[in-house]
PDB file of C-alpha atoms in Angstrom:
ATOM      1  CA  MET A 707      18.995  60.394   1.438  1.00 49.00           C
ATOM      2  CA  ALA A 708      21.585  62.843   2.501  1.00 46.00           C
ATOM      3  CA  ILE A 709      22.525  64.206   5.952  1.00 44.00           C
ATOM      4  CA  LEU A 710      23.128  68.136   5.608  1.00 42.00           C
ATOM      5  CA  SER A 711      25.681  70.471   8.014  1.00 44.00           C
ATOM      6  CA  ASP A 712      22.656  72.010   9.950  1.00 43.00           C
ATOM      7  CA  GLY A 713      20.971  68.629  10.547  1.00 44.00           C
ATOM      8  CA  SER A 714      18.620  68.438   8.339  1.00 41.00           C
ATOM      9  CA  TRP A 715      18.337  65.568   5.656  1.00 43.00           C
ATOM     10  CA  LEU A 716      17.345  66.227   1.935  1.00 44.00           C
ATOM     11  CA  SER A 717      15.431  63.043   0.160  1.00 44.00           C
ATOM     12  CA  MET A 718      16.632  61.904  -3.039  1.00 44.00           C
ATOM     13  CA  ASP A 719      13.546  60.684  -4.169  1.00 47.00           C
ATOM     14  CA  ALA A 720      11.041  63.815  -3.928  1.00 45.00           C
ATOM     15  CA  GLY A 721      14.024  66.345  -3.712  1.00 48.00           C
ATOM     16  CA  GLN A 722      13.083  68.451  -0.617  1.00 50.00           C
ATOM     17  CA  THR A 723      14.655  69.177   2.472  1.00 47.00           C
ATOM     18  CA  CYS A 724      12.955  68.216   6.026  1.00 49.00           C
ATOM     19  CA  THR A 725      14.216  69.562   9.311  1.00 48.00           C
ATOM     20  CA  GLN A 726      14.837  66.614  11.743  1.00 48.00           C
ATOM     21  CA  PRO A 727      12.285  66.920  14.885  1.00 46.00           C
ATOM     22  CA  ARG A 728      14.270  68.431  18.358  1.00 48.00           C
ATOM     23  CA  GLU A 729      14.221  68.012  21.442  1.00 46.00           C
ATOM     24  CA  VAL A 730      12.481  71.181  23.724  1.00 46.00           C
ATOM     25  CA  ASP A 731      14.852  72.136  25.916  1.00 54.00           C
ATOM     26  CA  LEU A 732      12.986  73.893  28.966  1.00 51.00           C
ATOM     27  CA  GLY A 733      14.811  76.923  30.020  1.00 59.00           C
ATOM     28  CA  TRP A 734      15.590  77.031  33.943  1.00 54.00           C
ATOM     29  CA  ASP A 735      12.747  78.732  35.118  1.00 59.00           C
ATOM     30  CA  GLU A 736      10.729  76.364  33.854  1.00 56.00           C
ATOM     31  CA  GLN A 737      12.445  73.515  35.864  1.00 58.00           C
ATOM     32  CA  ARG A 738      13.046  75.640  39.014  1.00 59.00           C
ATOM     33  CA  GLU A 739       9.061  76.030  39.056  1.00 59.00           C
ATOM     34  CA  GLY A 740       8.634  72.723  38.392  1.00 57.00           C
ATOM     35  CA  THR A 741      10.459  71.963  41.124  1.00 59.00           C
ATOM     36  CA  ALA A 742       9.336  74.275  43.337  1.00 58.00           C
ATOM     37  CA  MET A 743       6.050  72.860  42.861  1.00 60.00           C
ATOM     38  CA  THR A 744       7.077  69.340  43.760  1.00 61.00           C
ATOM     39  CA  GLU A 745       8.409  70.516  46.337  1.00 63.00           C
ATOM     40  CA  GLY A 746       5.489  72.528  47.594  1.00 83.00           C
ATOM     41  CA  LEU A 747       3.458  69.544  47.059  1.00 85.00           C
ATOM     42  CA  ARG A 748       5.524  67.198  48.907  1.00 85.00           C
ATOM     43  CA  GLU A 749       5.758  69.802  51.926  1.00 89.00           C
ATOM     44  CA  LYS A 750       1.959  69.735  52.211  1.00 88.00           C
ATOM     45  CA  LYS A 751       1.907  65.939  52.136  1.00 90.00           C
ATOM     46  CA  MET A 752       4.453  65.956  54.936  1.00 91.00           C
ATOM     47  CA  ARG A 753       2.397  68.729  57.200  1.00 90.00           C
ATOM     48  CA  VAL A 754      -0.930  66.724  56.233  1.00 92.00           C
ATOM     49  CA  ALA A 755       0.444  63.257  58.065  1.00 94.00           C
ATOM     50  CA  ARG A 756       2.147  64.833  60.416  1.00 93.00           C
ATOM     51  CA  ARG A 757      -0.946  66.646  61.521  1.00 93.00           C
ATOM     52  CA  ALA A 758      -2.717  63.503  61.688  1.00 96.00           C
ATOM     53  CA  MET A 759      -0.270  61.201  63.637  1.00 97.00           C
ATOM     54  CA  GLU A 760      -0.611  64.657  66.171  1.00 94.00           C
ATOM     55  CA  GLU A 761      -4.220  64.486  66.193  1.00 95.00           C
ATOM     56  CA  ALA A 762      -4.636  60.800  66.711  1.00 96.00           C
ATOM     57  CA  ALA A 763      -1.914  60.722  69.373  1.00 95.00           C
ATOM     58  CA  VAL A 764      -4.019  63.666  71.424  1.00 92.00           C
ATOM     59  CA  GLY A 765      -7.135  62.359  70.671  1.00 94.00           C
ATOM     60  CA  ILE A 766      -6.551  59.113  72.337  1.00 95.00           C
ATOM     61  CA  ALA A 767      -4.600  60.644  75.482  1.00 91.00           C
ATOM     62  CA  TYR A 768      -7.120  63.104  75.665  1.00 90.00           C
ATOM     63  CA  GLU A 769     -10.282  60.404  75.740  1.00 92.00           C
ATOM     64  CA  GLU A 770      -8.389  57.903  77.488  1.00 93.00           C
ATOM     65  CA  GLY A 771      -5.372  59.221  79.090  1.00 88.00           C
ATOM     66  CA  VAL A 772      -1.748  59.269  78.112  1.00 87.00           C
ATOM     67  CA  HIS A 773      -0.990  55.790  79.300  1.00 89.00           C
ATOM     68  CA  ALA A 774      -3.289  54.461  76.700  1.00 94.00           C
ATOM     69  CA  VAL A 775      -1.430  55.753  73.803  1.00 94.00           C
ATOM     70  CA  THR A 776       0.719  53.496  71.442  1.00 97.00           C
ATOM     71  CA  VAL A 777       2.793  53.768  68.684  1.00 97.00           C
ATOM     72  CA  ASP A 778       1.063  51.336  66.896  1.00 97.00           C
ATOM     73  CA  ARG A 779      -2.664  52.769  68.134  1.00 97.00           C
ATOM     74  CA  ILE A 780      -1.209  55.721  66.567  1.00 97.00           C
ATOM     75  CA  CYS A 781      -0.591  54.544  62.997  1.00 97.00           C
ATOM     76  CA  GLU A 782      -3.688  52.751  62.890  1.00 97.00           C
ATOM     77  CA  VAL A 783      -5.660  55.965  63.326  1.00 96.00           C
ATOM     78  CA  ALA A 784      -3.912  57.922  61.113  1.00 96.00           C
ATOM     79  CA  MET A 785      -3.121  55.314  58.449  1.00 95.00           C
ATOM     80  CA  VAL A 786       0.225  54.768  58.309  1.00 95.00           C
ATOM     81  CA  SER A 787       3.344  52.675  59.317  1.00 96.00           C
ATOM     82  CA  ARG A 788       5.651  52.440  62.255  1.00 96.00           C
ATOM     83  CA  SER A 789       8.438  53.470  60.183  1.00 96.00           C
ATOM     84  CA  THR A 790       6.319  56.857  58.983  1.00 96.00           C
ATOM     85  CA  PHE A 791       5.675  57.429  62.369  1.00 96.00           C
ATOM     86  CA  PHE A 792       9.309  57.658  63.590  1.00 96.00           C
ATOM     87  CA  ASN A 793      10.432  59.250  60.352  1.00 95.00           C
ATOM     88  CA  TYR A 794       8.173  62.455  62.125  1.00 94.00           C
ATOM     89  CA  PHE A 795       8.711  61.962  65.810  1.00 92.00           C
ATOM     90  CA  PRO A 796      11.818  60.693  67.641  1.00 89.00           C
ATOM     91  CA  SER A 797       9.413  59.297  70.457  1.00 88.00           C
ATOM     92  CA  LEU A 798       5.571  58.945  71.603  1.00 88.00           C
ATOM     93  CA  GLU A 799       5.901  61.869  73.875  1.00 85.00           C
ATOM     94  CA  HIS A 800       7.009  64.372  70.970  1.00 87.00           C
ATOM     95  CA  ALA A 801       3.725  63.067  68.810  1.00 91.00           C
ATOM     96  CA  ILE A 802       1.584  63.874  72.409  1.00 89.00           C
ATOM     97  CA  PHE A 803       2.858  67.130  73.427  1.00 84.00           C
ATOM     98  CA  GLY A 804       4.624  68.109  70.622  1.00 82.00           C
ATOM     99  CA  SER A 805       8.064  69.042  69.427  1.00 79.00           C
ATOM    100  CA  ALA A 806      11.026  71.159  71.180  1.00 79.00           C
ATOM    101  CA  LEU A 807       9.758  75.278  71.562  1.00 83.00           C
ATOM    102  CA  VAL A 808      11.740  78.018  69.938  1.00 87.00           C
ATOM    103  CA  TYR A 809      10.949  80.773  72.251  1.00 91.00           C
ATOM    104  CA  ASP A 810      10.771  84.426  70.367  1.00 93.00           C
ATOM    105  CA  PRO A 811      13.314  86.689  71.354  1.00 95.00           C
ATOM    106  CA  VAL A 812      10.508  89.700  71.632  1.00 95.00           C
ATOM    107  CA  LEU A 813       8.141  87.061  73.427  1.00 94.00           C
ATOM    108  CA  THR A 814      10.613  86.447  76.119  1.00 96.00           C
ATOM    109  CA  GLU A 815      12.027  90.165  76.501  1.00 96.00           C
ATOM    110  CA  ARG A 816       8.094  91.362  77.092  1.00 95.00           C
ATOM    111  CA  ILE A 817       7.697  88.580  80.008  1.00 95.00           C
ATOM    112  CA  LEU A 818      10.938  88.788  81.669  1.00 96.00           C
ATOM    113  CA  SER A 819      10.611  92.839  81.511  1.00 96.00           C
ATOM    114  CA  ALA A 820       7.309  92.301  83.689  1.00 94.00           C
ATOM    115  CA  HIS A 821       8.463  89.539  85.904  1.00 94.00           C
ATOM    116  CA  ARG A 822      12.238  90.661  86.532  1.00 94.00           C
ATOM    117  CA  ASP A 823      11.317  90.638  90.174  1.00 93.00           C
ATOM    118  CA  ASP A 824      10.545  86.436  89.858  1.00 95.00           C
ATOM    119  CA  LEU A 825      12.589  85.094  87.144  1.00 96.00           C
ATOM    120  CA  VAL A 826      10.805  81.692  88.269  1.00 95.00           C
ATOM    121  CA  ILE A 827       7.568  82.791  87.149  1.00 94.00           C
ATOM    122  CA  ALA A 828       9.094  84.581  84.128  1.00 95.00           C
ATOM    123  CA  ALA A 829      10.747  81.450  82.956  1.00 95.00           C
ATOM    124  CA  SER A 830       6.955  79.174  83.574  1.00 91.00           C
ATOM    125  CA  ARG A 831       5.052  81.640  81.579  1.00 91.00           C
ATOM    126  CA  ILE A 832       7.656  82.034  78.803  1.00 92.00           C
ATOM    127  CA  VAL A 833       7.045  78.242  78.153  1.00 87.00           C
ATOM    128  CA  MET A 834       3.244  78.506  78.181  1.00 83.00           C
ATOM    129  CA  GLU A 835       2.738  81.628  75.802  1.00 85.00           C
ATOM    130  CA  THR A 836       5.319  79.636  73.718  1.00 85.00           C
ATOM    131  CA  VAL A 837       3.291  76.540  73.274  1.00 78.00           C
ATOM    132  CA  ARG A 838       0.026  78.670  72.861  1.00 74.00           C
ATOM    133  CA  GLY A 839       1.795  80.562  70.484  1.00 69.00           C
ATOM    134  CA  GLN A 840       2.232  77.068  68.190  1.00 63.00           C
ATOM    135  CA  GLY A 841      -1.404  77.984  67.448  1.00 60.00           C
ATOM    136  CA  ASP A 842      -5.270  78.106  68.870  1.00 57.00           C
ATOM    137  CA  ASP A 843      -7.127  74.792  67.502  1.00 73.00           C
ATOM    138  CA  GLU A 844      -8.668  72.060  69.410  1.00 83.00           C
ATOM    139  CA  LEU A 845      -5.094  70.391  69.136  1.00 84.00           C
ATOM    140  CA  LEU A 846      -3.712  72.781  71.582  1.00 81.00           C
ATOM    141  CA  ARG A 847      -6.517  72.914  73.540  1.00 79.00           C
ATOM    142  CA  LYS A 848      -6.318  69.245  74.011  1.00 84.00           C
ATOM    143  CA  ARG A 849      -2.856  69.434  74.958  1.00 81.00           C
ATOM    144  CA  PHE A 850      -3.251  71.726  77.666  1.00 75.00           C
ATOM    145  CA  ALA A 851      -5.914  69.806  79.201  1.00 77.00           C
ATOM    146  CA  LEU A 852      -4.036  66.799  79.552  1.00 78.00           C
ATOM    147  CA  PHE A 853      -1.114  69.249  81.561  1.00 73.00           C
ATOM    148  CA  ALA A 854      -4.019  70.343  84.039  1.00 70.00           C
ATOM    149  CA  ARG A 855      -5.901  67.132  84.241  1.00 73.00           C
ATOM    150  CA  GLU A 856      -3.382  64.839  84.187  1.00 69.00           C
ATOM    151  CA  PRO A 857      -1.149  65.586  87.403  1.00 62.00           C
ATOM    152  CA  GLY A 858       2.848  65.399  87.158  1.00 67.00           C
ATOM    153  CA  THR A 859       2.412  65.577  83.151  1.00 69.00           C
ATOM    154  CA  ALA A 860       4.142  69.044  83.051  1.00 64.00           C
ATOM    155  CA  THR A 861       6.893  68.029  84.880  1.00 64.00           C
ATOM    156  CA  LYS A 862       7.417  64.529  83.223  1.00 66.00           C
ATOM    157  CA  VAL A 863       7.555  66.165  79.824  1.00 68.00           C
ATOM    158  CA  SER A 864      10.091  69.251  81.140  1.00 63.00           C
ATOM    159  CA  TRP A 865      12.318  66.979  81.937  1.00 56.00           C
ATOM    160  CA  ALA A 866      12.325  65.121  79.274  1.00 59.00           C
ATOM    161  CA  ALA A 867      12.710  67.794  76.564  1.00 74.00           C
ATOM    162  CA  GLY A 868      16.163  68.502  77.040  1.00 80.00           C
ATOM    163  CA  THR A 869      16.242  70.662  74.018  1.00 83.00           C
ATOM    164  CA  SER A 870      13.616  73.184  75.401  1.00 86.00           C
ATOM    165  CA  ARG A 871      14.970  73.068  78.622  1.00 88.00           C
ATOM    166  CA  ALA A 872      18.231  74.045  77.601  1.00 91.00           C
ATOM    167  CA  GLY A 873      16.890  76.744  74.911  1.00 93.00           C
ATOM    168  CA  LEU A 874      14.837  78.541  78.421  1.00 94.00           C
ATOM    169  CA  GLN A 875      18.312  78.478  80.151  1.00 96.00           C
ATOM    170  CA  ASP A 876      20.235  80.290  77.487  1.00 97.00           C
ATOM    171  CA  VAL A 877      17.165  82.611  77.459  1.00 97.00           C
ATOM    172  CA  ILE A 878      17.704  83.567  80.974  1.00 97.00           C
ATOM    173  CA  VAL A 879      21.381  83.659  80.663  1.00 98.00           C
ATOM    174  CA  ASN A 880      21.169  85.914  78.188  1.00 97.00           C
ATOM    175  CA  TRP A 881      19.210  88.016  80.192  1.00 96.00           C
ATOM    176  CA  LEU A 882      21.201  87.930  83.718  1.00 97.00           C
ATOM    177  CA  ASP A 883      23.849  88.996  81.119  1.00 97.00           C
ATOM    178  CA  ALA A 884      22.233  91.704  79.731  1.00 96.00           C
ATOM    179  CA  HIS A 885      20.569  92.693  83.600  1.00 96.00           C
ATOM    180  CA  PRO A 886      22.764  91.526  85.999  1.00 95.00           C
ATOM    181  CA  ALA A 887      20.701  93.470  88.944  1.00 93.00           C
ATOM    182  CA  SER A 888      18.128  90.913  88.175  1.00 93.00           C
ATOM    183  CA  ALA A 889      20.340  88.166  89.242  1.00 95.00           C
ATOM    184  CA  ARG A 890      20.060  86.754  93.017  1.00 94.00           C
ATOM    185  CA  LEU A 891      22.771  83.990  93.319  1.00 95.00           C
ATOM    186  CA  ALA A 892      26.134  86.333  94.503  1.00 92.00           C
ATOM    187  CA  ASP A 893      27.891  82.939  94.762  1.00 94.00           C
ATOM    188  CA  ALA A 894      27.255  81.422  91.136  1.00 95.00           C
ATOM    189  CA  ASP A 895      27.364  82.375  87.823  1.00 97.00           C
ATOM    190  CA  HIS A 896      24.616  83.174  85.307  1.00 97.00           C
ATOM    191  CA  ALA A 897      24.431  79.819  84.012  1.00 97.00           C
ATOM    192  CA  THR A 898      24.206  78.414  87.183  1.00 97.00           C
ATOM    193  CA  GLU A 899      21.710  80.738  88.283  1.00 97.00           C
ATOM    194  CA  ALA A 900      19.593  80.281  84.928  1.00 97.00           C
ATOM    195  CA  ARG A 901      19.809  76.401  85.208  1.00 96.00           C
ATOM    196  CA  MET A 902      18.080  76.901  89.136  1.00 96.00           C
ATOM    197  CA  ILE A 903      15.737  78.958  87.620  1.00 96.00           C
ATOM    198  CA  VAL A 904      14.526  76.849  84.925  1.00 94.00           C
ATOM    199  CA  ASN A 905      13.818  73.804  87.379  1.00 91.00           C
ATOM    200  CA  PHE A 906      11.937  75.803  89.903  1.00 93.00           C
ATOM    201  CA  SER A 907       9.762  76.574  87.155  1.00 92.00           C
ATOM    202  CA  ILE A 908       9.523  73.041  85.903  1.00 87.00           C
ATOM    203  CA  THR A 909       7.734  72.304  89.409  1.00 87.00           C
ATOM    204  CA  LEU A 910       5.760  75.637  89.410  1.00 90.00           C
ATOM    205  CA  GLY A 911       4.445  74.913  85.881  1.00 85.00           C
ATOM    206  CA  ASP A 912       2.886  71.502  87.016  1.00 82.00           C
ATOM    207  CA  GLU A 913       1.362  72.697  89.897  1.00 84.00           C
ATOM    208  CA  VAL A 914      -0.019  75.503  88.490  1.00 85.00           C
ATOM    209  CA  MET A 915      -1.323  73.244  85.855  1.00 79.00           C
ATOM    210  CA  ARG A 916      -2.611  71.190  88.833  1.00 78.00           C
ATOM    211  CA  LEU A 917      -4.572  74.055  90.363  1.00 78.00           C
ATOM    212  CA  VAL A 918      -5.726  75.178  87.041  1.00 72.00           C
ATOM    213  CA  GLY A 919      -7.282  71.585  86.347  1.00 65.00           C
ATOM    214  CA  GLU A 920      -8.937  71.548  89.779  1.00 60.00           C
ATOM    215  CA  ASP A 921     -10.635  74.905  89.510  1.00 57.00           C
ATOM    216  CA  GLY A 922     -11.662  74.044  86.072  1.00 54.00           C
ATOM    217  CA  GLY A 923      -9.892  77.318  84.509  1.00 53.00           C
ATOM    218  CA  ASP A 924      -8.873  77.727  80.911  1.00 56.00           C
ATOM    219  CA  PHE A 925      -5.576  79.485  79.371  1.00 54.00           C
ATOM    220  CA  PRO A 926      -4.235  81.951  79.888  1.00 56.00           C
ATOM    221  CA  PHE A 927      -3.896  82.047  83.286  1.00 66.00           C
ATOM    222  CA  GLY A 928      -4.084  85.232  85.378  1.00 75.00           C
ATOM    223  CA  PRO A 929      -0.918  86.032  87.387  1.00 81.00           C
ATOM    224  CA  ALA A 930      -2.718  85.391  90.672  1.00 85.00           C
ATOM    225  CA  VAL A 931      -2.612  81.567  90.483  1.00 86.00           C
ATOM    226  CA  PHE A 932       1.152  81.651  89.379  1.00 88.00           C
ATOM    227  CA  ARG A 933       1.998  83.966  92.876  1.00 90.00           C
ATOM    228  CA  ALA A 934      -0.310  81.732  94.537  1.00 90.00           C
ATOM    229  CA  VAL A 935       2.124  78.546  93.879  1.00 91.00           C
ATOM    230  CA  ARG A 936       5.304  80.730  94.488  1.00 92.00           C
ATOM    231  CA  GLU A 937       4.230  81.423  98.209  1.00 92.00           C
ATOM    232  CA  ARG A 938       3.478  77.774  98.559  1.00 92.00           C
ATOM    233  CA  MET A 939       7.097  76.723  96.989  1.00 91.00           C
ATOM    234  CA  ARG A 940       9.040  80.021  99.346  1.00 89.00           C
ATOM    235  CA  ALA A 941       7.352  78.563 102.704  1.00 90.00           C
ATOM    236  CA  LEU A 942       8.245  75.088 101.717  1.00 89.00           C
ATOM    237  CA  SER A 943      11.889  76.629 100.864  1.00 85.00           C
ATOM    238  CA  VAL A 944      12.709  78.327 104.037  1.00 80.00           C
ATOM    239  CA  PRO A 945      13.897  75.594 107.018  1.00 83.00           C
ATOM    240  CA  ALA A 946      11.815  75.546 110.308  1.00 75.00           C
ATOM    241  CA  ARG A 947      13.320  76.698 113.125  1.00 71.00           C
TER     242      ARG A 947
END
């Protein structure tokens, strides 16, 4: 047998030239398509796993109360390991109440413009509308029911969600910078005023949820309930003479 320069070989017995089989080299487009398909399947599995753990967490909280939720129980219901749970959620609260909020500029501008005379109400409505914008399904309905049913839950979650709170403060600061006439504090900068507005809005949101829970109302809540709570807050803010 003799090897020729083109990679073929010559059979000395048969006198025939044969070509060596070559590996098929996939082009870049084929490789990229395969990679995209793999990533697509991986992302889908991640979404399914995350949703299963969220549904388990919210389901337990809805049926038995937030106090009954544990990582072990979530893992048992969703059929995942503890390490898998913490790969998706930094804390138990994130699984029950959702991840940090991302505020849509169009939504925040609309609400702030509608409530420019009371930015505390605006801030509270921004949070509620943003949560609502994450979806309109059974999981979201149960989350809102938890806020309304268990007093203090809204405040607890708001204070724990530092990223969401800081993002809302940035939204208010930017609004005050663009609309300085809406600022109320003459002796403080916009960052200070925004921080106080957000702090008040957390209390407002908690009380709104409490009233709605007592009345059996559903989201979205009408502006009247926000105004009613704000009047109570104002009454308590004025020192007795």
